[in-house]
CSV table of C-alpha atoms in Angstrom, one decimal:
chain,number,residue,atom,x,y,z
X,168,UNK,CA,32.0,11.3,12.4
X,169,UNK,CA,31.0,13.7,9.6
X,170,UNK,CA,32.3,17.3,9.5
X,171,UNK,CA,29.1,18.2,7.6
X,172,UNK,CA,26.6,20.1,9.8
X,173,UNK,CA,23.0,19.6,8.9
X,174,UNK,CA,20.6,22.2,10.1
X,175,UNK,CA,17.9,22.4,7.4
X,176,UNK,CA,16.2,19.5,5.6
X,177,UNK,CA,13.9,19.7,2.6
X,178,UNK,CA,11.8,16.8,1.4
X,179,UNK,CA,10.4,16.9,-2.1
X,180,UNK,CA,7.1,15.0,-2.1
X,181,UNK,CA,4.4,15.1,0.6
X,182,UNK,CA,2.9,11.7,0.0
X,183,UNK,CA,2.7,8.4,1.9
X,184,UNK,CA,6.5,8.3,2.4
X,185,UNK,CA,7.6,11.9,2.6
X,186,UNK,CA,4.9,13.1,5.1
X,187,UNK,CA,5.2,10.4,7.8
X,188,UNK,CA,9.0,10.1,7.4
X,189,UNK,CA,9.7,13.8,7.8
X,190,UNK,CA,7.2,14.0,10.7
X,191,UNK,CA,9.1,11.3,12.7
X,192,UNK,CA,12.5,12.9,11.9
X,193,UNK,CA,11.2,16.3,13.1
X,194,UNK,CA,9.8,14.6,16.2
X,195,UNK,CA,13.1,12.9,17.0
X,196,UNK,CA,15.4,15.8,16.0
X,197,UNK,CA,13.8,19.0,17.3
X,198,UNK,CA,17.0,21.0,16.5
X,199,UNK,CA,16.5,20.4,12.7
X,200,UNK,CA,14.2,22.5,10.6
X,201,UNK,CA,12.3,20.4,8.1
X,202,UNK,CA,10.3,21.5,5.2
X,203,UNK,CA,8.1,19.2,3.1
X,204,UNK,CA,7.3,20.7,-0.3
X,205,UNK,CA,4.9,19.6,-3.0
X,206,UNK,CA,3.5,21.2,-6.1
X,207,UNK,CA,0.1,19.8,-5.1
X,208,UNK,CA,-1.4,22.8,-3.2
X,209,UNK,CA,-4.5,20.8,-2.2
X,210,UNK,CA,-2.3,18.2,-0.5
X,211,UNK,CA,-0.2,20.8,1.3
X,212,UNK,CA,-3.4,22.6,2.5
X,213,UNK,CA,-4.6,19.3,3.9
X,214,UNK,CA,-1.3,18.8,5.8
X,215,UNK,CA,-1.7,22.3,7.2
X,216,UNK,CA,-5.4,21.9,8.1
X,217,UNK,CA,-6.1,22.6,11.8
X,218,UNK,CA,-8.4,19.6,11.8
X,219,UNK,CA,-6.1,16.6,12.1
X,220,UNK,CA,-8.8,14.4,10.9
X,221,UNK,CA,-8.4,16.0,7.5
X,222,UNK,CA,-4.7,15.0,7.0
X,223,UNK,CA,-4.3,13.6,3.5
X,224,UNK,CA,-2.9,10.3,4.9
X,225,UNK,CA,-4.4,8.1,7.6
X,226,UNK,CA,-1.8,6.3,9.7
X,227,UNK,CA,-2.3,5.4,13.4
X,228,UNK,CA,-0.3,7.8,15.5
X,229,UNK,CA,0.5,10.3,12.7
X,230,UNK,CA,-1.9,12.9,13.9
X,231,UNK,CA,-0.2,13.0,17.4
X,232,UNK,CA,3.2,13.6,15.9
X,233,UNK,CA,1.9,16.3,13.5
X,234,UNK,CA,0.2,18.1,16.4
X,235,UNK,CA,3.5,18.5,18.3
X,236,UNK,CA,5.9,19.1,15.4
X,237,UNK,CA,4.0,21.2,12.8
X,238,UNK,CA,4.8,24.8,13.1
X,239,UNK,CA,7.6,24.1,15.5
X,240,UNK,CA,10.3,22.5,13.3
X,241,UNK,CA,8.1,20.8,10.6
X,242,UNK,CA,6.6,22.9,7.8
X,243,UNK,CA,4.5,22.0,4.7
X,244,UNK,CA,4.8,24.3,1.8
X,245,UNK,CA,4.6,24.8,-2.0
X,246,UNK,CA,7.6,27.1,-1.9
X,247,UNK,CA,10.0,24.8,-3.8
X,248,UNK,CA,12.8,27.3,-4.7
X,249,UNK,CA,13.4,28.7,-1.2
X,250,UNK,CA,13.0,25.3,0.6
X,251,UNK,CA,15.6,23.8,-1.7
X,252,UNK,CA,18.1,26.7,-1.6
X,253,UNK,CA,18.0,26.8,2.2
X,254,UNK,CA,18.5,23.1,2.6
X,255,UNK,CA,21.7,21.2,3.6
X,256,UNK,CA,20.1,17.9,2.9
X,257,UNK,CA,17.3,17.1,0.4
X,258,UNK,CA,15.2,13.9,0.3
X,259,UNK,CA,13.6,13.0,-3.0
X,260,UNK,CA,10.3,11.3,-2.1
X,261,UNK,CA,8.1,11.5,-5.2
X,262,UNK,CA,5.9,9.0,-7.0
X,263,UNK,CA,7.6,6.5,-9.4
X,264,UNK,CA,4.6,4.9,-11.1
X,265,UNK,CA,4.8,2.2,-13.8
X,266,UNK,CA,5.1,3.6,-17.3
X,267,UNK,CA,1.9,3.4,-19.3
X,268,UNK,CA,3.4,4.1,-22.7
X,269,UNK,CA,6.7,4.0,-24.6
X,270,UNK,CA,9.6,1.6,-24.0
X,271,UNK,CA,9.0,-0.6,-21.0
X,272,UNK,CA,5.4,0.3,-20.7
X,273,UNK,CA,3.6,-1.8,-18.1
X,274,UNK,CA,6.8,-2.8,-16.3
X,275,UNK,CA,9.5,-0.1,-16.1
X,276,UNK,CA,9.3,2.8,-13.6
X,277,UNK,CA,8.3,6.3,-14.8
X,278,UNK,CA,11.1,8.4,-13.4
X,279,UNK,CA,9.7,11.7,-14.7
X,280,UNK,CA,9.1,13.1,-11.2
X,281,UNK,CA,12.5,12.0,-10.0
X,282,UNK,CA,14.2,13.7,-13.0
X,283,UNK,CA,12.2,16.9,-12.5
X,284,UNK,CA,13.1,16.9,-8.8
X,285,UNK,CA,16.8,16.5,-9.6
X,286,UNK,CA,16.7,19.4,-12.0
X,287,UNK,CA,15.0,21.6,-9.4
X,288,UNK,CA,17.7,20.7,-6.9
X,289,UNK,CA,20.4,21.4,-9.4
X,290,UNK,CA,18.9,24.7,-10.2
X,291,UNK,CA,18.1,26.1,-6.8
X,292,UNK,CA,20.6,24.4,-4.4
X,293,UNK,CA,23.4,26.4,-2.9
X,294,UNK,CA,26.8,25.4,-1.5
X,295,UNK,CA,27.2,21.7,-0.7
X,296,UNK,CA,24.0,19.6,-0.7
X,297,UNK,CA,23.4,16.0,0.2
X,298,UNK,CA,20.7,14.6,-2.1
X,299,UNK,CA,19.0,11.4,-0.9
X,300,UNK,CA,16.9,9.0,-2.9
X,301,UNK,CA,13.9,8.1,-0.7
X,302,UNK,CA,11.6,6.9,-3.5
X,303,UNK,CA,11.7,3.3,-4.6
X,304,UNK,CA,13.9,3.4,-7.7
X,305,UNK,CA,15.4,1.1,-10.3
X,306,UNK,CA,19.1,0.1,-9.8
X,307,UNK,CA,21.5,2.7,-11.1
X,308,UNK,CA,19.0,5.6,-10.9
X,309,UNK,CA,21.5,7.4,-8.6
X,310,UNK,CA,23.8,7.6,-11.6
X,311,UNK,CA,21.2,9.5,-13.6
X,312,UNK,CA,20.7,11.9,-10.7
X,313,UNK,CA,24.4,12.4,-10.5
X,314,UNK,CA,24.6,13.2,-14.2
X,315,UNK,CA,21.8,15.8,-13.9
X,316,UNK,CA,23.5,17.5,-10.9
X,317,UNK,CA,26.9,17.3,-12.5
X,318,UNK,CA,25.8,18.9,-15.8
X,319,UNK,CA,24.1,21.7,-14.0
X,320,UNK,CA,27.0,22.2,-11.7
X,321,UNK,CA,29.3,22.9,-14.7
X,322,UNK,CA,26.8,25.5,-16.0
X,323,UNK,CA,26.7,27.3,-12.6
X,324,UNK,CA,30.5,27.3,-12.3
X,325,UNK,CA,30.5,29.5,-15.5
X,326,UNK,CA,28.5,32.0,-13.5
X,327,UNK,CA,30.9,31.7,-10.5
X,328,UNK,CA,28.3,30.1,-8.4
X,329,UNK,CA,29.8,27.3,-6.2
X,330,UNK,CA,27.7,24.3,-5.6
X,331,UNK,CA,28.5,20.7,-5.0
X,332,UNK,CA,26.4,17.5,-4.5
X,333,UNK,CA,26.7,14.1,-3.1
X,334,UNK,CA,24.0,11.4,-3.7
X,335,UNK,CA,22.9,8.8,-1.2
X,336,UNK,CA,20.2,6.1,-1.3
X,337,UNK,CA,18.1,5.7,1.8
X,338,UNK,CA,15.1,3.5,0.8
X,339,UNK,CA,12.0,3.3,3.1
X,340,UNK,CA,10.8,-0.1,4.5
X,341,UNK,CA,7.4,1.0,5.7
X,342,UNK,CA,4.2,-1.0,5.9
X,343,UNK,CA,1.1,1.1,5.5
X,344,UNK,CA,-1.0,0.9,8.6
X,345,UNK,CA,2.1,0.6,10.8
X,346,UNK,CA,4.3,3.2,9.2
X,347,UNK,CA,4.8,5.3,12.4
X,348,UNK,CA,5.9,2.3,14.4
X,349,UNK,CA,8.1,1.2,11.5
X,350,UNK,CA,9.8,4.6,11.5
X,351,UNK,CA,10.1,4.9,15.2
X,352,UNK,CA,11.3,1.3,15.7
X,353,UNK,CA,12.8,0.2,12.4
X,354,UNK,CA,14.2,-3.2,11.8
X,355,UNK,CA,17.1,-1.5,10.0
X,356,UNK,CA,18.0,1.7,8.3
X,357,UNK,CA,19.8,1.3,5.0
X,358,UNK,CA,22.1,3.9,3.6
X,359,UNK,CA,24.0,3.5,0.3
X,360,UNK,CA,26.6,5.9,-0.9
X,361,UNK,CA,30.2,6.6,-1.9
X,362,UNK,CA,30.9,9.8,0.2
X,363,UNK,CA,31.7,8.8,3.7
X,364,UNK,CA,31.2,12.3,5.1
X,365,UNK,CA,27.7,12.5,3.6
X,366,UNK,CA,26.9,9.0,4.9
X,367,UNK,CA,28.0,9.9,8.4
X,368,UNK,CA,25.9,13.0,8.3
X,369,UNK,CA,22.8,11.0,7.6
X,370,UNK,CA,23.8,8.3,10.1
X,371,UNK,CA,24.2,11.0,12.8
X,372,UNK,CA,20.5,12.0,12.2
X,373,UNK,CA,19.2,8.5,12.6
X,374,UNK,CA,21.3,7.9,15.7
X,375,UNK,CA,19.0,10.2,17.6
X,376,UNK,CA,16.7,7.2,18.0
X,377,UNK,CA,18.0,4.2,16.1
X,378,UNK,CA,20.8,2.0,17.6
X,379,UNK,CA,24.0,2.1,15.6
X,380,UNK,CA,24.0,-1.7,15.0
X,381,UNK,CA,20.7,-1.4,13.1
X,382,UNK,CA,22.1,1.1,10.5
X,383,UNK,CA,23.4,-0.7,7.5
X,384,UNK,CA,25.8,1.1,5.1
X,385,UNK,CA,26.3,-0.3,1.5
X,386,UNK,CA,27.2,1.0,-1.9
X,387,UNK,CA,24.6,2.9,-3.9
X,388,UNK,CA,23.6,0.0,-6.1
X,389,UNK,CA,23.2,-2.6,-3.3
X,390,UNK,CA,20.9,-0.1,-1.5
X,391,UNK,CA,18.7,0.5,-4.5
X,392,UNK,CA,18.4,-3.2,-5.3
X,393,UNK,CA,17.7,-4.2,-1.7
X,394,UNK,CA,14.5,-2.2,-1.7
X,395,UNK,CA,13.2,-3.9,-4.8
X,396,UNK,CA,14.3,-7.3,-3.6
X,397,UNK,CA,12.6,-6.8,-0.2
X,398,UNK,CA,9.3,-6.0,-1.7
X,399,UNK,CA,9.6,-8.8,-4.2
X,400,UNK,CA,10.3,-11.4,-1.5
X,401,UNK,CA,7.3,-10.1,0.6
X,402,UNK,CA,5.0,-10.2,-2.3
X,403,UNK,CA,6.2,-13.7,-3.2
X,404,UNK,CA,5.2,-15.0,0.2
X,405,UNK,CA,1.7,-13.6,-0.2
X,406,UNK,CA,1.3,-15.2,-3.6
X,407,UNK,CA,2.7,-18.4,-2.2
X,408,UNK,CA,0.2,-18.7,0.7
X,409,UNK,CA,-2.6,-17.6,-1.6
X,410,UNK,CA,-1.8,-20.5,-4.0
X,411,UNK,CA,-1.9,-22.8,-1.0
X,412,UNK,CA,-5.3,-21.3,0.0
X,413,UNK,CA,-6.8,-22.6,-3.3
X,414,UNK,CA,-5.2,-26.0,-2.7
X,415,UNK,CA,-6.8,-26.1,0.8
X,416,UNK,CA,-10.3,-25.4,-0.6
X,417,UNK,CA,-9.8,-28.2,-3.1
X,418,UNK,CA,-8.6,-30.8,-0.6
X,419,UNK,CA,-10.4,-29.9,2.7
X,420,UNK,CA,-7.4,-28.5,4.5
X,421,UNK,CA,-7.5,-25.1,6.3
X,422,UNK,CA,-5.1,-22.5,5.2
X,423,UNK,CA,-4.9,-20.9,8.6
X,424,UNK,CA,-3.8,-24.2,10.1
X,425,UNK,CA,-1.3,-24.8,7.4
X,426,UNK,CA,0.1,-21.3,7.7
X,427,UNK,CA,0.5,-21.8,11.5
X,428,UNK,CA,2.2,-25.1,11.0
X,429,UNK,CA,4.8,-23.8,8.5
X,430,UNK,CA,5.1,-20.4,10.2
X,431,UNK,CA,6.4,-22.1,13.4
X,432,UNK,CA,9.4,-23.3,11.4
X,433,UNK,CA,12.1,-20.7,12.4
X,434,UNK,CA,13.6,-21.0,8.9
X,435,UNK,CA,10.3,-19.7,7.4
X,436,UNK,CA,8.7,-17.5,10.1
X,437,UNK,CA,5.1,-16.4,10.4
X,438,UNK,CA,5.1,-13.0,8.7
X,439,UNK,CA,3.2,-12.5,5.5
X,440,UNK,CA,1.5,-15.9,5.7
X,441,UNK,CA,-2.1,-14.6,5.9
X,442,UNK,CA,-4.0,-15.7,2.9
X,443,UNK,CA,-6.2,-13.0,1.3
X,444,UNK,CA,-7.5,-11.5,-1.9
X,445,UNK,CA,-4.0,-10.6,-3.0
X,446,UNK,CA,-1.5,-7.8,-2.3
X,447,UNK,CA,-2.1,-4.2,-3.1
X,448,UNK,CA,-0.6,-0.8,-2.3
X,449,UNK,CA,1.8,1.4,-4.2
X,450,UNK,CA,4.9,-0.8,-4.1
X,451,UNK,CA,4.6,-4.5,-4.5
X,452,UNK,CA,3.2,-4.9,-8.0
X,453,UNK,CA,5.1,-1.8,-9.3
X,454,UNK,CA,8.5,-3.0,-7.9
X,455,UNK,CA,8.1,-6.5,-9.1
X,456,UNK,CA,7.3,-5.4,-12.6
X,457,UNK,CA,10.3,-3.1,-12.4
X,458,UNK,CA,12.4,-6.1,-11.4
X,459,UNK,CA,11.0,-8.1,-14.3
X,460,UNK,CA,11.8,-5.3,-16.7
X,461,UNK,CA,15.4,-4.9,-15.4
X,462,UNK,CA,15.9,-8.7,-15.5
X,463,UNK,CA,15.0,-8.7,-19.2
X,464,UNK,CA,17.1,-5.6,-19.8
X,465,UNK,CA,20.2,-7.3,-18.3
X,466,UNK,CA,19.6,-10.5,-20.3
X,467,UNK,CA,18.0,-12.6,-17.5
X,468,UNK,CA,14.8,-14.0,-19.0
X,469,UNK,CA,14.5,-16.9,-16.5
X,470,UNK,CA,14.7,-14.4,-13.6
X,471,UNK,CA,12.1,-12.2,-15.3
X,472,UNK,CA,9.7,-15.1,-15.8
X,473,UNK,CA,10.1,-16.2,-12.2
X,474,UNK,CA,9.2,-12.8,-10.7
X,475,UNK,CA,6.4,-12.1,-13.2
X,476,UNK,CA,4.6,-15.2,-12.0
X,477,UNK,CA,4.2,-13.6,-8.6
X,478,UNK,CA,2.1,-10.9,-10.2
X,479,UNK,CA,0.2,-13.3,-12.4
X,480,UNK,CA,-0.8,-15.4,-9.4
X,481,UNK,CA,-1.9,-12.3,-7.5
X,482,UNK,CA,-4.3,-11.3,-10.3
X,483,UNK,CA,-5.5,-14.9,-10.6
X,484,UNK,CA,-6.4,-14.9,-6.9
X,485,UNK,CA,-8.6,-11.8,-7.4
X,486,UNK,CA,-10.3,-13.3,-10.4
X,487,UNK,CA,-10.8,-16.6,-8.6
X,488,UNK,CA,-12.7,-14.9,-5.7
X,489,UNK,CA,-14.9,-13.0,-8.1
X,490,UNK,CA,-15.8,-16.3,-9.9
X,491,UNK,CA,-16.5,-18.0,-6.7
X,492,UNK,CA,-19.0,-15.3,-5.7
X,493,UNK,CA,-20.6,-15.7,-9.1
X,494,UNK,CA,-20.8,-19.5,-8.7
X,495,UNK,CA,-22.3,-19.4,-5.2
X,496,UNK,CA,-25.0,-16.9,-6.3
X,497,UNK,CA,-26.3,-19.4,-8.8
X,498,UNK,CA,-24.2,-18.2,-11.7
X,499,UNK,CA,-25.4,-14.6,-11.9
X,500,UNK,CA,-25.2,-11.4,-9.8
X,501,UNK,CA,-27.2,-9.3,-12.3
X,502,UNK,CA,-29.5,-7.1,-10.2
X,503,UNK,CA,-28.4,-8.7,-7.0
X,504,UNK,CA,-27.4,-6.6,-4.0
X,505,UNK,CA,-23.9,-7.2,-2.6
X,506,UNK,CA,-22.2,-5.5,0.3
X,507,UNK,CA,-18.5,-4.8,0.0
X,508,UNK,CA,-16.9,-4.4,3.5
X,509,UNK,CA,-13.5,-2.7,3.1
X,510,UNK,CA,-12.0,-1.0,0.1
X,511,UNK,CA,-8.5,0.0,1.2
X,512,UNK,CA,-5.9,-2.5,0.2
X,513,UNK,CA,-5.3,-3.3,3.9
X,514,UNK,CA,-6.5,-2.2,7.3
X,515,UNK,CA,-5.4,1.0,9.1
X,516,UNK,CA,-4.8,3.0,5.9
X,517,UNK,CA,-6.9,5.0,3.5
X,518,UNK,CA,-4.7,4.0,0.6
X,519,UNK,CA,-6.6,2.2,-2.2
X,520,UNK,CA,-3.8,1.9,-4.8
X,521,UNK,CA,-3.8,-1.5,-6.4
X,522,UNK,CA,-6.4,-2.6,-3.8
X,523,UNK,CA,-7.9,-6.0,-4.6
X,524,UNK,CA,-11.3,-4.4,-4.0
X,525,UNK,CA,-11.0,-2.4,-7.2
X,526,UNK,CA,-10.7,-5.4,-9.5
X,527,UNK,CA,-13.2,-7.6,-7.7
X,528,UNK,CA,-15.8,-4.9,-7.4
X,529,UNK,CA,-15.3,-3.8,-11.0
X,530,UNK,CA,-15.8,-7.4,-12.2
X,531,UNK,CA,-19.1,-7.6,-10.2
X,532,UNK,CA,-20.2,-4.3,-11.6
X,533,UNK,CA,-19.6,-5.7,-15.1
X,534,UNK,CA,-21.9,-8.5,-14.3
X,535,UNK,CA,-24.7,-6.0,-13.3
X,536,UNK,CA,-24.3,-6.2,-9.5
X,537,UNK,CA,-25.6,-3.5,-7.2
X,538,UNK,CA,-22.9,-2.8,-4.7
X,539,UNK,CA,-23.1,-1.1,-1.3
X,540,UNK,CA,-19.6,-0.2,-0.2
X,541,UNK,CA,-18.5,0.5,3.3
X,542,UNK,CA,-15.0,1.5,4.5
X,543,UNK,CA,-14.3,3.5,7.6
X,544,UNK,CA,-11.5,5.6,6.0
X,545,UNK,CA,-11.9,5.6,2.2
X,546,UNK,CA,-14.0,8.4,0.7
X,547,UNK,CA,-16.6,8.3,-2.0
X,548,UNK,CA,-14.4,10.5,-4.2
X,549,UNK,CA,-11.5,8.1,-3.9
X,550,UNK,CA,-13.6,5.1,-4.9
X,551,UNK,CA,-15.1,6.9,-7.8
X,552,UNK,CA,-11.7,7.9,-9.0
X,553,UNK,CA,-10.5,4.3,-8.7
X,554,UNK,CA,-13.4,3.0,-10.7
X,555,UNK,CA,-12.8,5.6,-13.4
X,556,UNK,CA,-9.2,4.5,-13.8
X,557,UNK,CA,-10.1,0.9,-14.0
X,558,UNK,CA,-11.5,0.4,-17.4
X,559,UNK,CA,-14.7,-1.8,-17.4
X,560,UNK,CA,-18.1,-2.0,-19.0
X,561,UNK,CA,-20.2,-0.8,-16.1
X,562,UNK,CA,-23.5,-2.6,-16.1
X,563,UNK,CA,-24.2,-2.3,-12.4
X,564,UNK,CA,-24.4,0.5,-9.9
X,565,UNK,CA,-22.7,1.3,-6.6
X,566,UNK,CA,-23.2,3.5,-3.6
X,567,UNK,CA,-21.5,4.3,-0.3
X,568,UNK,CA,-22.8,3.1,3.0
X,569,UNK,CA,-22.3,5.0,6.3
X,570,UNK,CA,-22.4,1.9,8.5
X,571,UNK,CA,-22.2,-1.9,8.3
X,572,UNK,CA,-25.9,-2.4,8.9
X,573,UNK,CA,-26.7,0.1,6.2
X,574,UNK,CA,-24.4,-1.7,3.8
X,575,UNK,CA,-26.0,-5.1,4.5
X,576,UNK,CA,-29.7,-4.1,4.3
X,577,UNK,CA,-31.5,-6.4,1.8
X,578,UNK,CA,-28.3,-7.7,0.3
X,579,UNK,CA,-27.9,-11.2,-1.1
X,580,UNK,CA,-24.2,-11.4,-0.1
X,581,UNK,CA,-21.4,-9.8,1.8
X,582,UNK,CA,-17.9,-9.7,0.6
X,583,UNK,CA,-15.2,-8.9,3.2
X,584,UNK,CA,-12.1,-7.5,1.5
X,585,UNK,CA,-10.3,-5.6,4.2
X,586,UNK,CA,-9.5,-6.8,7.8
X,587,UNK,CA,-10.6,-3.6,9.7
X,588,UNK,CA,-10.9,-4.2,13.4
X,589,UNK,CA,-14.6,-3.4,13.4
X,590,UNK,CA,-15.3,-6.3,11.1
X,591,UNK,CA,-14.3,-8.8,13.8
X,592,UNK,CA,-16.9,-10.1,16.2
X,593,UNK,CA,-19.9,-8.7,14.4
X,594,UNK,CA,-23.4,-9.6,15.6
X,595,UNK,CA,-24.3,-11.9,12.7
X,596,UNK,CA,-27.6,-12.8,14.2
X,597,UNK,CA,-28.7,-9.2,13.8
X,598,UNK,CA,-27.0,-8.7,10.5
X,599,UNK,CA,-28.5,-11.9,9.0
X,600,UNK,CA,-32.0,-10.5,9.7
X,601,UNK,CA,-31.2,-7.6,7.4
X,602,UNK,CA,-30.1,-9.8,4.5
X,603,UNK,CA,-32.2,-11.6,1.9
X,604,UNK,CA,-32.3,-15.4,2.1
X,605,UNK,CA,-30.5,-17.5,1.1
X,606,UNK,CA,-27.6,-15.2,1.8
X,607,UNK,CA,-23.8,-15.6,1.6
X,608,UNK,CA,-20.9,-14.2,3.5
X,609,UNK,CA,-17.6,-14.3,1.5
X,610,UNK,CA,-14.8,-13.9,4.0
X,611,UNK,CA,-11.4,-13.3,2.2
X,612,UNK,CA,-9.7,-12.1,5.4
X,613,UNK,CA,-10.6,-14.7,8.0
X,614,UNK,CA,-12.4,-12.2,10.2
X,615,UNK,CA,-15.6,-14.4,10.7
X,616,UNK,CA,-15.6,-17.3,13.1
X,617,UNK,CA,-17.8,-20.2,11.9
X,618,UNK,CA,-19.5,-20.3,15.3
X,619,UNK,CA,-20.7,-16.7,14.7
X,620,UNK,CA,-22.6,-17.8,11.6
X,621,UNK,CA,-24.1,-20.9,13.1
X,622,UNK,CA,-27.9,-20.8,13.4
X,623,UNK,CA,-28.2,-17.6,11.4
X,624,UNK,CA,-29.3,-19.2,8.2
X,625,UNK,CA,-26.4,-17.5,6.3
X,626,UNK,CA,-24.0,-19.5,4.2
X,627,UNK,CA,-20.3,-18.9,4.8
X,628,UNK,CA,-17.4,-19.1,2.3
X,629,UNK,CA,-13.9,-18.6,3.9
X,630,UNK,CA,-10.8,-18.2,1.8
X,631,UNK,CA,-8.7,-21.4,2.1
X,632,UNK,CA,-11.3,-23.5,3.9
X,633,UNK,CA,-14.3,-25.7,3.2
X,634,UNK,CA,-17.5,-23.8,2.5
X,635,UNK,CA,-20.1,-23.8,5.2
X,636,UNK,CA,-23.5,-24.0,3.5
X,637,UNK,CA,-27.0,-24.7,4.5
X,638,UNK,CA,-27.6,-26.8,1.4
X,639,UNK,CA,-28.1,-30.5,2.4
X,640,UNK,CA,-27.7,-33.6,0.3
X,641,UNK,CA,-30.3,-33.8,-2.5
X,642,UNK,CA,-31.7,-30.4,-1.5
X,643,UNK,CA,-32.7,-27.9,-4.2
X,644,UNK,CA,-32.5,-24.1,-3.9
X,645,UNK,CA,-36.3,-24.0,-3.4
X,646,UNK,CA,-36.0,-26.6,-0.6
X,647,UNK,CA,-33.4,-24.6,1.3
X,648,UNK,CA,-35.4,-21.4,1.0
X,649,UNK,CA,-38.5,-23.1,2.4
X,650,UNK,CA,-36.5,-24.7,5.2
X,651,UNK,CA,-34.8,-21.5,6.3
X,652,UNK,CA,-38.1,-19.7,6.4
X,653,UNK,CA,-39.6,-22.5,8.6
X,654,UNK,CA,-36.5,-22.4,10.9
X,655,UNK,CA,-36.9,-18.6,11.4
X,656,UNK,CA,-40.5,-19.0,12.6
């Protein structure tokens, strides 16, 4: 086992990975002092807020861990220099967005924050420091970090300041919404590196709660690529089942039945086979585009084209849903009221990055729709920021609703885009009475049972299934309106 003794840990970056990860390590390793630092003072203030409902990140169970670790051995701070200089081990857990300009724009990762973090570590660290890549990074990024640390080390030696570094890769495999459980009961912990003492030091930390057989040690490059490959494979499954959902609608099959049938095959498994409006979040699209870019860089155009298609199909699925809404509402949504239920990219998180709701809602706004948006965790400010980033010609208007009934009042249609628990088992008899007739429910997450809609006069479209409509053979729109009015009497 390693002769390196770890007493103090610093994590640069207090985001969706750094905050929860360090919280769990602090909880499982009470003898370690852990400081999470970030230049964003507003975010740090939110982590330190006495009201746990104001934490910058919503994850089930996170508030309980914060309540018992914060101030004990877990601290959130903007004091970058002191936190780095005191640390024996430093995690780099900063954002690595897709580049928006320059070489590789639209595909390659922007490593500006990683480089800046490495330079700060090189400048402020003392003695021997283990530097760990926690952010999702392109293959060979560790080499760049090593070069930065090595160059600065030579400069400090001139001033007779002794400092040494070793670099490890320890990618996260968290699913937002279940991040705490994923951290407490991981499928595996992956550590890549070349220095066995440093690897053992990190292994020793994880052994406080992770069985040894679930810790995988590789070289640096395998570790970095494994993270990109894992996300690419998961996203590919989502795009695959979504392609089948369209096929089901065209042929009369049901995608849930198909997913169950193929998911029972032990060679395939049942995970990530839920059809929906497409994948979102901070990683999938970004990591696949990074893989596409790297494939092209290393002269593998066929590989690049293969993975790029996963992203293409994901965008197509979102466009397809928007066009179906348009078609069912007689070819126009201009001036029509539409309720959007769910804006986060998945349930149990307030993260909206790359959420399908952004593109679909923006397309409806371009057509002049009036949107009433309800999400139990996403704020007005967050949605406003997302719409501002997504360039579109806004012809419609939108507002936030404080409840589901408020969102559905006088709407022509409901579009369910996130599978929040409270969207299951709704009283559609009551909700139908709030809507205008003829009304539609567009269920992209399979949260509505057909029986719940029966006898409500509401039309139901479910992703990957045959539409359930009140239009009968040879019936005109005027006919169905009159019939529904008579049925309600």
